XYZ file of C-alpha atoms in Angstrom:
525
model
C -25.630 -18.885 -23.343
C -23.469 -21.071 -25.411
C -19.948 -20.252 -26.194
C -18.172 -21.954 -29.221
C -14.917 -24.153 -27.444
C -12.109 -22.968 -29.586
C -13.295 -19.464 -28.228
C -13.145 -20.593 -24.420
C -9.558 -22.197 -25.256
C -8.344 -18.559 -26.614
C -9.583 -16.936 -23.578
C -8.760 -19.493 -21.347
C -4.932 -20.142 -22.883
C -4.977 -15.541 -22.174
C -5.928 -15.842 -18.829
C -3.696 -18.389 -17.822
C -0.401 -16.980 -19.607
C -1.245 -13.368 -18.515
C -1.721 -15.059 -14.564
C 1.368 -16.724 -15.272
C 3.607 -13.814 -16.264
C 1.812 -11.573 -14.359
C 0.827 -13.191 -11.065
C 3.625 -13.310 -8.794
C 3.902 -9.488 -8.992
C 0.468 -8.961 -8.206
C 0.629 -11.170 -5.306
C 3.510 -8.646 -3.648
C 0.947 -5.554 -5.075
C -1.982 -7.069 -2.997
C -0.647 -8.001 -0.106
C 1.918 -4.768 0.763
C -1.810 -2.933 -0.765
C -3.731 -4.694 2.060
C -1.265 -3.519 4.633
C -0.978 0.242 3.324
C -5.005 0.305 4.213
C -3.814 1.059 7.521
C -0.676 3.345 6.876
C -1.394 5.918 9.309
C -1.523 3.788 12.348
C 1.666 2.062 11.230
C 3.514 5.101 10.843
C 2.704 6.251 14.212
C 3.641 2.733 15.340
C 6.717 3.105 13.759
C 7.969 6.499 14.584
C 10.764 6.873 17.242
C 9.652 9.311 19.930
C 10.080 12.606 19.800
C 13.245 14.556 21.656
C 11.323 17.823 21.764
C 8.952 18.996 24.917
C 5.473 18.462 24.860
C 3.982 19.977 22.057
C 2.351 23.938 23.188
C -1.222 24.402 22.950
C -2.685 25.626 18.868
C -2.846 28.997 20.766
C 0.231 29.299 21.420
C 1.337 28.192 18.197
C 1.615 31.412 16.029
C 4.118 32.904 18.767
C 6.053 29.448 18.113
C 5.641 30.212 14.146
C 7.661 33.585 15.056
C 10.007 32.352 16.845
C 10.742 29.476 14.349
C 10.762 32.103 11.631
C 13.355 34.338 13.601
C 15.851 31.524 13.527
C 15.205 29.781 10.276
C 14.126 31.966 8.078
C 13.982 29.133 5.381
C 10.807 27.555 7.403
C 9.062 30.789 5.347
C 9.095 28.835 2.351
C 6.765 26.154 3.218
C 6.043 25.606 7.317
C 2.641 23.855 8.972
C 0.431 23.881 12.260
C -0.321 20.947 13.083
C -4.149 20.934 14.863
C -3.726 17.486 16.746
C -0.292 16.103 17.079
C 0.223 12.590 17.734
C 2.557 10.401 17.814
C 3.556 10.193 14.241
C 3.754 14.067 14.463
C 4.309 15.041 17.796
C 5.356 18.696 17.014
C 2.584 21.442 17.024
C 4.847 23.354 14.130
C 6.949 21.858 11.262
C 8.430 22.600 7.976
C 10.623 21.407 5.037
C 14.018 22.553 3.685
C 15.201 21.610 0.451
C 18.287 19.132 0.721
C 19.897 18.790 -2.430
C 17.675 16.898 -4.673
C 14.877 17.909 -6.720
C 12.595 16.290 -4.090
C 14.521 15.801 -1.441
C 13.990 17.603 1.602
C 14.701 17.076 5.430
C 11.887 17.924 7.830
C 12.027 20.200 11.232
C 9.848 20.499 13.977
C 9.825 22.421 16.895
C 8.237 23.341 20.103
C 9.292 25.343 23.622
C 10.557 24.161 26.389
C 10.270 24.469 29.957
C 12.576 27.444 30.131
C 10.324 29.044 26.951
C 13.592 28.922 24.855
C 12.759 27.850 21.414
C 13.664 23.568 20.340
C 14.166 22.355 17.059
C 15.205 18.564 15.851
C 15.179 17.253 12.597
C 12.596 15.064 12.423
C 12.718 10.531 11.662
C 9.636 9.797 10.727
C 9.774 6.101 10.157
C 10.294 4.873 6.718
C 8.967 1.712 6.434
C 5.275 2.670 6.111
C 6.497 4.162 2.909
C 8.336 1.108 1.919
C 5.422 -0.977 2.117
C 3.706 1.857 0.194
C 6.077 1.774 -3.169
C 5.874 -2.306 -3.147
C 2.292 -1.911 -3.280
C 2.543 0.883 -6.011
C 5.934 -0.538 -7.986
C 4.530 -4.593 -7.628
C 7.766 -4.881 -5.675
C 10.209 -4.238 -8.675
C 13.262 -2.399 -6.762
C 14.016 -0.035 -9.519
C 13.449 3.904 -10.031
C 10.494 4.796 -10.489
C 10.510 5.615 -14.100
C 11.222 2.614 -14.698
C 9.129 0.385 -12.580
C 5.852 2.405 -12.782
C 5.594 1.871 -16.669
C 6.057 -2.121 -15.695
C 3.190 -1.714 -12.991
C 0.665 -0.334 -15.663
C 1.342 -2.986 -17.910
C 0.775 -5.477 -15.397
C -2.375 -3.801 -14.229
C -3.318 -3.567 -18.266
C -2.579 -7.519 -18.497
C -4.500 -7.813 -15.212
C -7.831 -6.166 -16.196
C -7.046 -8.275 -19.633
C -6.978 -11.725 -17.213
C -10.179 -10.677 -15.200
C -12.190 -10.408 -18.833
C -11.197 -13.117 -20.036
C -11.230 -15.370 -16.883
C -14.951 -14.630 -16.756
C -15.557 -15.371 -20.021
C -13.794 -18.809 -19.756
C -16.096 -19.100 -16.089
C -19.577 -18.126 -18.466
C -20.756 -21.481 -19.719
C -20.650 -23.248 -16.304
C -21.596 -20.214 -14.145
C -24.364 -21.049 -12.292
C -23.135 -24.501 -11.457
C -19.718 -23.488 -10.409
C -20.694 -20.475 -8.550
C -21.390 -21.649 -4.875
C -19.285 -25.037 -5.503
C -16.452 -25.471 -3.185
C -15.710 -29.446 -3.324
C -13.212 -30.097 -0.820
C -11.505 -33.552 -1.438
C -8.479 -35.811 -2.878
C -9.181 -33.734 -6.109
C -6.736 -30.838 -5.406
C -6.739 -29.346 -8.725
C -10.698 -29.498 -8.671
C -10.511 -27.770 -4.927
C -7.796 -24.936 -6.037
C -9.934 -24.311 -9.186
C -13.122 -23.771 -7.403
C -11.519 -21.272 -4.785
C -9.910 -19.547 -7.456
C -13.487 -19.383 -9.405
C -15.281 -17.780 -6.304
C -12.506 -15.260 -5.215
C -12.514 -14.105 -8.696
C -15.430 -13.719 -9.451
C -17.086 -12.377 -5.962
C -14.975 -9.643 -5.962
C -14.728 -8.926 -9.876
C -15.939 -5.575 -9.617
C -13.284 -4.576 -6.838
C -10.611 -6.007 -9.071
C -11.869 -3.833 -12.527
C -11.559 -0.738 -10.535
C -8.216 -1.570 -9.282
C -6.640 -2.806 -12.215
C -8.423 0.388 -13.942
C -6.825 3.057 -11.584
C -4.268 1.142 -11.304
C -3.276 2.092 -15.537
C -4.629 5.119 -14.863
C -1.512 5.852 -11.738
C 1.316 4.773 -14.176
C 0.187 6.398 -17.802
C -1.154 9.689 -16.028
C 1.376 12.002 -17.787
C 1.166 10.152 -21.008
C -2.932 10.194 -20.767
C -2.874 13.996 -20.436
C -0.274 14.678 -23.199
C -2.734 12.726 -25.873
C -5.633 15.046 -24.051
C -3.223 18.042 -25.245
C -2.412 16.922 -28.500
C -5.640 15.662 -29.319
C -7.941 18.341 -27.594
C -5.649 21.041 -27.883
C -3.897 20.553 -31.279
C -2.711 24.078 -30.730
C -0.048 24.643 -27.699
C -2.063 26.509 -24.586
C -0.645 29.095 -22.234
C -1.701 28.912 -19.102
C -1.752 31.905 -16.950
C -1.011 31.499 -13.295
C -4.426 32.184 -11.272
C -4.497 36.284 -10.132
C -4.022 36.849 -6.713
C -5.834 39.034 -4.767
C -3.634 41.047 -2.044
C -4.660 41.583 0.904
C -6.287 44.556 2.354
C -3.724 47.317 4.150
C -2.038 46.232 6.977
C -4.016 42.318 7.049
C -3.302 39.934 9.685
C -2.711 36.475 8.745
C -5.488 35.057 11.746
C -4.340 33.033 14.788
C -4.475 29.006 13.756
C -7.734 28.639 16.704
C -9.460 31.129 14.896
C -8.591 29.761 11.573
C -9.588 26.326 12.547
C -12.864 27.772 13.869
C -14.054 29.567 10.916
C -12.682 26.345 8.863
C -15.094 23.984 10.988
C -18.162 26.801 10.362
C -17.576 26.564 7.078
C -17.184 22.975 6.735
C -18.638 20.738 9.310
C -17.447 17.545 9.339
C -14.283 18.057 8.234
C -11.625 16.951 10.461
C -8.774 19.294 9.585
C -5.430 17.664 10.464
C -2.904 20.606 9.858
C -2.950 24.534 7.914
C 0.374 25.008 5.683
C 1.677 28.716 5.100
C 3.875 29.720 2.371
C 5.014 33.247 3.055
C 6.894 34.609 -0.677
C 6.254 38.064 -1.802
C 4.926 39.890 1.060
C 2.239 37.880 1.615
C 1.072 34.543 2.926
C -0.735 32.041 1.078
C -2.251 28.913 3.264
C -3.699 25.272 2.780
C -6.292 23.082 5.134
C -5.799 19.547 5.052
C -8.205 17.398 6.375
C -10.517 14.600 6.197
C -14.104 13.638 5.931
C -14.721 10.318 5.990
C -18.210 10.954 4.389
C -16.541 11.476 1.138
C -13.655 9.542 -0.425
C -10.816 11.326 -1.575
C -8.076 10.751 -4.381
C -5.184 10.512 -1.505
C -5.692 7.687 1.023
C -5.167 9.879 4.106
C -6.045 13.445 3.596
C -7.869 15.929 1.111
C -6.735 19.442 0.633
C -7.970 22.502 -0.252
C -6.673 26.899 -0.898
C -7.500 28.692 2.382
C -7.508 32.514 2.696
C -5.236 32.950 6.046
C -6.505 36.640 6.455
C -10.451 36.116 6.407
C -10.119 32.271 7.192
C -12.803 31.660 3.844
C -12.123 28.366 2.693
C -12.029 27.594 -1.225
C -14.085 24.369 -1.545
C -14.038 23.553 -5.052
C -11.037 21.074 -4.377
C -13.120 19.032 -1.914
C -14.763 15.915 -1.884
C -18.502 16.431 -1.755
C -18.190 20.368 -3.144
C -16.666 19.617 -6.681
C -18.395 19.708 -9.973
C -19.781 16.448 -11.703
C -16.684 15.161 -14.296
C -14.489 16.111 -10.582
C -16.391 14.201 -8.343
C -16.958 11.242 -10.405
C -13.154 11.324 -11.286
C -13.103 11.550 -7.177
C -14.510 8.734 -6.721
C -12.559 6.755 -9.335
C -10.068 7.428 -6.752
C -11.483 6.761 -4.054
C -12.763 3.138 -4.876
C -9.036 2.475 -5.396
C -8.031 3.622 -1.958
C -10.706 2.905 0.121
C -10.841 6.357 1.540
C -14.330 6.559 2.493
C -16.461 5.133 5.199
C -14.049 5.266 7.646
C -12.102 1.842 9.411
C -15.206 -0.628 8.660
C -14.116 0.374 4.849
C -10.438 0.025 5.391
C -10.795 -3.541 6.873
C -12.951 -4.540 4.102
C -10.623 -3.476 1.750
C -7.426 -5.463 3.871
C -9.816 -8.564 3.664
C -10.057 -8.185 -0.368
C -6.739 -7.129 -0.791
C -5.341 -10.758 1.322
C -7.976 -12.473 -1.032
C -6.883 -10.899 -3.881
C -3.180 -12.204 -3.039
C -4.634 -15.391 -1.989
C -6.597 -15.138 -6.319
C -2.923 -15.057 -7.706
C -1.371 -17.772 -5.554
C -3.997 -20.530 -6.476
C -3.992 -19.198 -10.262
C -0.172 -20.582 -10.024
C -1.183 -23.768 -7.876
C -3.790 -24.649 -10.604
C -1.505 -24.138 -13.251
C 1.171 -26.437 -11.573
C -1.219 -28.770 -10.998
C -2.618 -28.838 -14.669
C 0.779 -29.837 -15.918
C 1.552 -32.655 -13.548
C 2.907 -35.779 -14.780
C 0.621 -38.532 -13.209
C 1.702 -42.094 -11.812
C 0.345 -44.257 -14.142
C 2.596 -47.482 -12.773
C 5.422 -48.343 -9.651
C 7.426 -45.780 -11.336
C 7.553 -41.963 -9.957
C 7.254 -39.759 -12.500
C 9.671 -36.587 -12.729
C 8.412 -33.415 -13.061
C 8.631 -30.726 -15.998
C 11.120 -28.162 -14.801
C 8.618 -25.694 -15.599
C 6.065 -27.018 -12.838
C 8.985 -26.842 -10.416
C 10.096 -23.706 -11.231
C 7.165 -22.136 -10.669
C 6.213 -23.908 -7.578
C 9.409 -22.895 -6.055
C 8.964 -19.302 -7.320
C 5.176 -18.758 -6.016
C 6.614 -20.247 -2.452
C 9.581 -17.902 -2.743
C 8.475 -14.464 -3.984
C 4.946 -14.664 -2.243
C 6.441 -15.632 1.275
C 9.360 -13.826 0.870
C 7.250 -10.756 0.212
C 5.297 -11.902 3.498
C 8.517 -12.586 5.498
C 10.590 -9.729 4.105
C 8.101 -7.063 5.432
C 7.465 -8.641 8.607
C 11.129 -8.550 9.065
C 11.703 -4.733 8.013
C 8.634 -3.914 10.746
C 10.262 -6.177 13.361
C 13.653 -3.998 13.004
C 11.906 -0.786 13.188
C 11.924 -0.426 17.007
C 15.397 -1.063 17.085
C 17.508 0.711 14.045
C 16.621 4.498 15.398
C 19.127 3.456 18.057
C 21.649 2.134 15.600
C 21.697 3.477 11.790
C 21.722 7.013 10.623
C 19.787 6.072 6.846
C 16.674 4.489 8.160
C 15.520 4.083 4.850
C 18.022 1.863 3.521
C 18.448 -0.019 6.144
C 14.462 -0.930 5.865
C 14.855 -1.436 2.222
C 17.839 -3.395 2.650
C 16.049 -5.892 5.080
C 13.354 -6.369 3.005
C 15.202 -7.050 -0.030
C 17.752 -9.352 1.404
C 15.025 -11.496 3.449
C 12.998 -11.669 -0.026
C 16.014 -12.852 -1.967
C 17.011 -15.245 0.649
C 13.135 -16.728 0.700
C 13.436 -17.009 -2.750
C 17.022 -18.774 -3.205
C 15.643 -21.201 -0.169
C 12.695 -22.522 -2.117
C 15.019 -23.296 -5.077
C 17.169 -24.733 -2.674
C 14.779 -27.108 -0.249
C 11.871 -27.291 -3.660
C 8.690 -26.119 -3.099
C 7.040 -28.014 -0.510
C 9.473 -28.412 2.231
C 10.269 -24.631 1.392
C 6.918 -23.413 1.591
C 6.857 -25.184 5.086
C 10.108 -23.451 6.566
C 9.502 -20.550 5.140
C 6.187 -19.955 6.754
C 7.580 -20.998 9.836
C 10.017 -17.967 9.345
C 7.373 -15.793 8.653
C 5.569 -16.698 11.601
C 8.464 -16.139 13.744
C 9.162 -12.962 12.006
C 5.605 -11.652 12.244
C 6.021 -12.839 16.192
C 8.920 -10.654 15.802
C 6.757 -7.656 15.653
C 4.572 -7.401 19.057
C 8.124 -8.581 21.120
C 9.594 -5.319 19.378
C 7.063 -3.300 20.751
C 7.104 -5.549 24.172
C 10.703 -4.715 24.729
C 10.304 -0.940 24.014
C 8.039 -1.450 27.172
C 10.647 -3.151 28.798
C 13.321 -0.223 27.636
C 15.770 -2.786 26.365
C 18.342 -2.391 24.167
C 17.494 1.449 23.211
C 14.323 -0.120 21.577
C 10.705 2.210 22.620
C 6.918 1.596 21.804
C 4.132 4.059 21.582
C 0.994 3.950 23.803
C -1.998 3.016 22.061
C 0.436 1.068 19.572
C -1.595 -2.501 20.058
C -4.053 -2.099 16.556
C -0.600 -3.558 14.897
C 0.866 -5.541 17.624
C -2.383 -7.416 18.121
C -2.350 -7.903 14.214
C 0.676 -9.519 13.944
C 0.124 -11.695 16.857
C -3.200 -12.717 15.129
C -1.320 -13.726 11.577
C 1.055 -15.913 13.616
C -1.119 -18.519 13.608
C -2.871 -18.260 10.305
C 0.733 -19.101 9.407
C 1.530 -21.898 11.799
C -1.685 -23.332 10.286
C -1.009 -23.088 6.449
C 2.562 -24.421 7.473
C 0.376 -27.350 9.177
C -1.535 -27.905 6.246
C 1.181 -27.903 4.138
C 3.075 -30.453 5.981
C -0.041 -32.394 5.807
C -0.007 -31.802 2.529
C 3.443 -33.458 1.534
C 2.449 -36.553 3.822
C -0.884 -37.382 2.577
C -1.377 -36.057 -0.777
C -0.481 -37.332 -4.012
C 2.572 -39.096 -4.105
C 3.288 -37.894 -7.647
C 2.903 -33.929 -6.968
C 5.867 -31.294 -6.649
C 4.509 -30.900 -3.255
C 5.769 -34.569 -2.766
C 9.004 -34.391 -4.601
C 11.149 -31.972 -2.671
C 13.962 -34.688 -3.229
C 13.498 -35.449 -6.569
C 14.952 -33.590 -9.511
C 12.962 -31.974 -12.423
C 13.549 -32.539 -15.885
């Protein structure tokens, strides 16, 4: 296949100004993406213990409904049974009240106690699993969300635009660039051949990212042109009948519930049932999972339950909807990685750290494109753009890395100390990532990228001695059992760290002389 030059320059000068502009937000997308695969166990890693007394048994949880509803009647409006708590939700019955905001509300649980008097506390879930969430989703920008989200789909747009034309640019030396990884004194040759395979190895996971991904932030906009464009003329649509239920019904106790659920659906794990109770009669939802199918949330699918014959409406469920639903589904799905269980979900960490590691070289290369060579005794000095960007890559991708290692390493201590959890978590991750960033300006980019993954190391280390001195019971800090998946995590990115900090310092020593990497005390012109 032969493709005319001036062509390849067109797509090649695209993909490289798109990585450019582009890239460094991507990075934080990837990264805080690879970490949300495993949300779940980090929010039950992160949540403080609960005050209340050990959660009752799911048969006795319908006389704990009553009594919750006989001293907050507002629980009616939306209230939940949970089937297994845990440690992330240690109460066997919750609910939400509306606090003020249009989507603000403050969460209750409660359970018995020894005496059989009725406890309630308001609950803390821990916050920073959803921080890391919305810097995945919002590419780290810390604005509303109206704002940032429209910013995220144009990066994703620009993104899919990058991985088109980066293969297109790849096409005329394909097969002899695919396997090539030469390893040598030619950096730039080195950086572009691991940037070659990780992009195009896991192309087809990075489409249906970038895809979704414009799909998540023009949603609303995508379904008004549907409207004006399929429905030219404006549609009323009447809320669903619903059928009361037969004289003097009994909503059914949540065992027997969750045994007609599991007849009806086997292999559905069902995590809680939500009641709404609004009219003189109760309405209900199962939430569950089945990791056989994906679904379009990471975590759960859902799905209209009849509380007074327990019959289950299916349609909403992965593996029981109609074609255009299910392929939609799994649109979703692919983005998430909400199928096939953990082998999936570290699969998708592993692309997700190499899909961090595809924007950091795309910078690298770039920097290393545009470096004045020695040509004579004289050192040359460096663009300013080269060093800008060198020091911005080191800054905003290990300030990303430090900044949330830092927010997790506070989380076993701020319960004891703060009231707004979630500012203080967004505060430390903001302020570490600003300080990462004003540090590689500071020291340049090599002997910043070298301190700064020291820092992250030691805040990553931070993490497991958290937990350790929970253990311990020091300083009003606690740990969960069966809290090691993260601790043992962390302890295992300390030294890919220490390493890359290694390299790096190996790097400034032995590489070329005439590099940004070897001019942290030189200024840029």
């Amino acid at each position: 296949m032969k493709i005319r030059s001036d062509i390849i320059k067109v797509y090649k000068d695209v993909h490289i100004w798109i990585g450019i502009v582009s890239g460094l937000m991507l990075f934080i997308a990837f990264y805080a993406g690879s970490i949300t695969m495993f949300e779940k166990p980090l929010e039950r890693w992160a949540t403080p213990p609960s005050t209340l007394a050990v959660a009752p048994s799911l048969q006795q949880a319908d006389a704990l409904v009553d009594a919750v509803l006989a001293e907050h009647p507002k629980a009616a409006s939306r209230y939940f049974i949970s089937v297994k708590p845990g440690a992330d939700q240690p109460a066997r019955v919750y609910w939400q009240e509306r606090a003020g905001g249009r989507r603000q509300f403050k969460e209750y649980a409660a359970s018995f106690g020894a005496d059989g008097q009725l406890q309630v506390e308001q609950t803390r879930k821990a916050p920073v699993a959803q921080l890391v969430d919305t810097l995945h989703q919002l590419v780290g920008l810390p604005f509303a969300d109206a704002i940032s989200r429209p910013i995220m789909g144009a990066v994703a747009l620009a993104y899919a635009v990058a991985l088109i034309s980066g293969l297109i640019v790849l096409l005329p030396t394909l097969t002899k660039d695919m396997f090539a990884l030469r390893i040598g004194k030619n950096i730039k040759r080195m950086w572009l051949d691991a940037h070659n395979a990780l992009g195009l190895f896991s192309l087809p996971f990075h489409l249906v990212i970038a895809l979704t991904s414009v799909v998540f932030a023009f949603h609303d906009q995508f379904y008004d042109a549907q409207g004006a464009a399929v429905y030219p003329t404006e549609v009323e649509w009447a809320e669903a009948p619903h059928d009361d239920p037969p004289t003097g019904a009994q909503v059914l106790p949540a065992a027997e519930l969750l045994r007609r659920v599991h007849a009806q659906l086997p292999g559905f794990e069902v995590q809680n049932f939500g009641f709404q109770r609004k009219d003189g009669h109760v309405e209900a939802t199962v939430t569950g999972l089945d990791v056989r199918h994906g679904t379009r949330a990471r975590l759960y699918a859902s799905t209209h339950l009849d509380p007074y014959s327990g019959q289950v409406d299916p349609h909403d469920l992965p593996g029981h909807m109609d074609g255009w639903n299910e392929s939609v589904n799994a649109f979703f799905a692919l983005h998430f990685g909400s199928f096939g269980g953990n082998p999936v979900r570290w699969l998708y960490l592993l692309m997700g750290l190499a899909g961090a590691a595809l924007f950091y070289t795309g910078n690298l290369l770039w920097v290393e494109s545009r470096r004045r060579k020695r040509k004579g005794p004289e050192m040359p000095v460096q663009k300013i753009s080269g060093w800008v960007l060198g020091c911005l890559t080191v800054g905003v991708s290990l300030g990303c890395v430090a900044g949330i290692s830092a927010s997790l390493a506070a989380t076993k201590w701020l319960p004891a100390l703060v009231s707004d959890l979630k500012a203080w978590h967004t505060g430390i991750y903001y302020a570490v990532f600003v300080l990462a960033i004003a540090w590689a300006f500071l020291r340049g980019a090599s002997r910043g990228a070298v301190e700064l993954l020291w820092a992250s190391a030691l805040l990553t280390l931070a993490i497991p001695l958290s937990s350790l001195a929970g253990i311990w019971g020091v300083g009003g800090a606690w740990s969960h059992a069966g809290s090691w998946p993260v601790d043992v995590t962390a302890l295992l990115s300390v030294p890919v760290m220490l390493y890359l900090a290694h390299r790096t310092q190996l790097r400034i020593a032995q590489g070329h002389t005439d590099s940004i990497w070897a001019q942290a005390n030189h200024q840029p012109v």
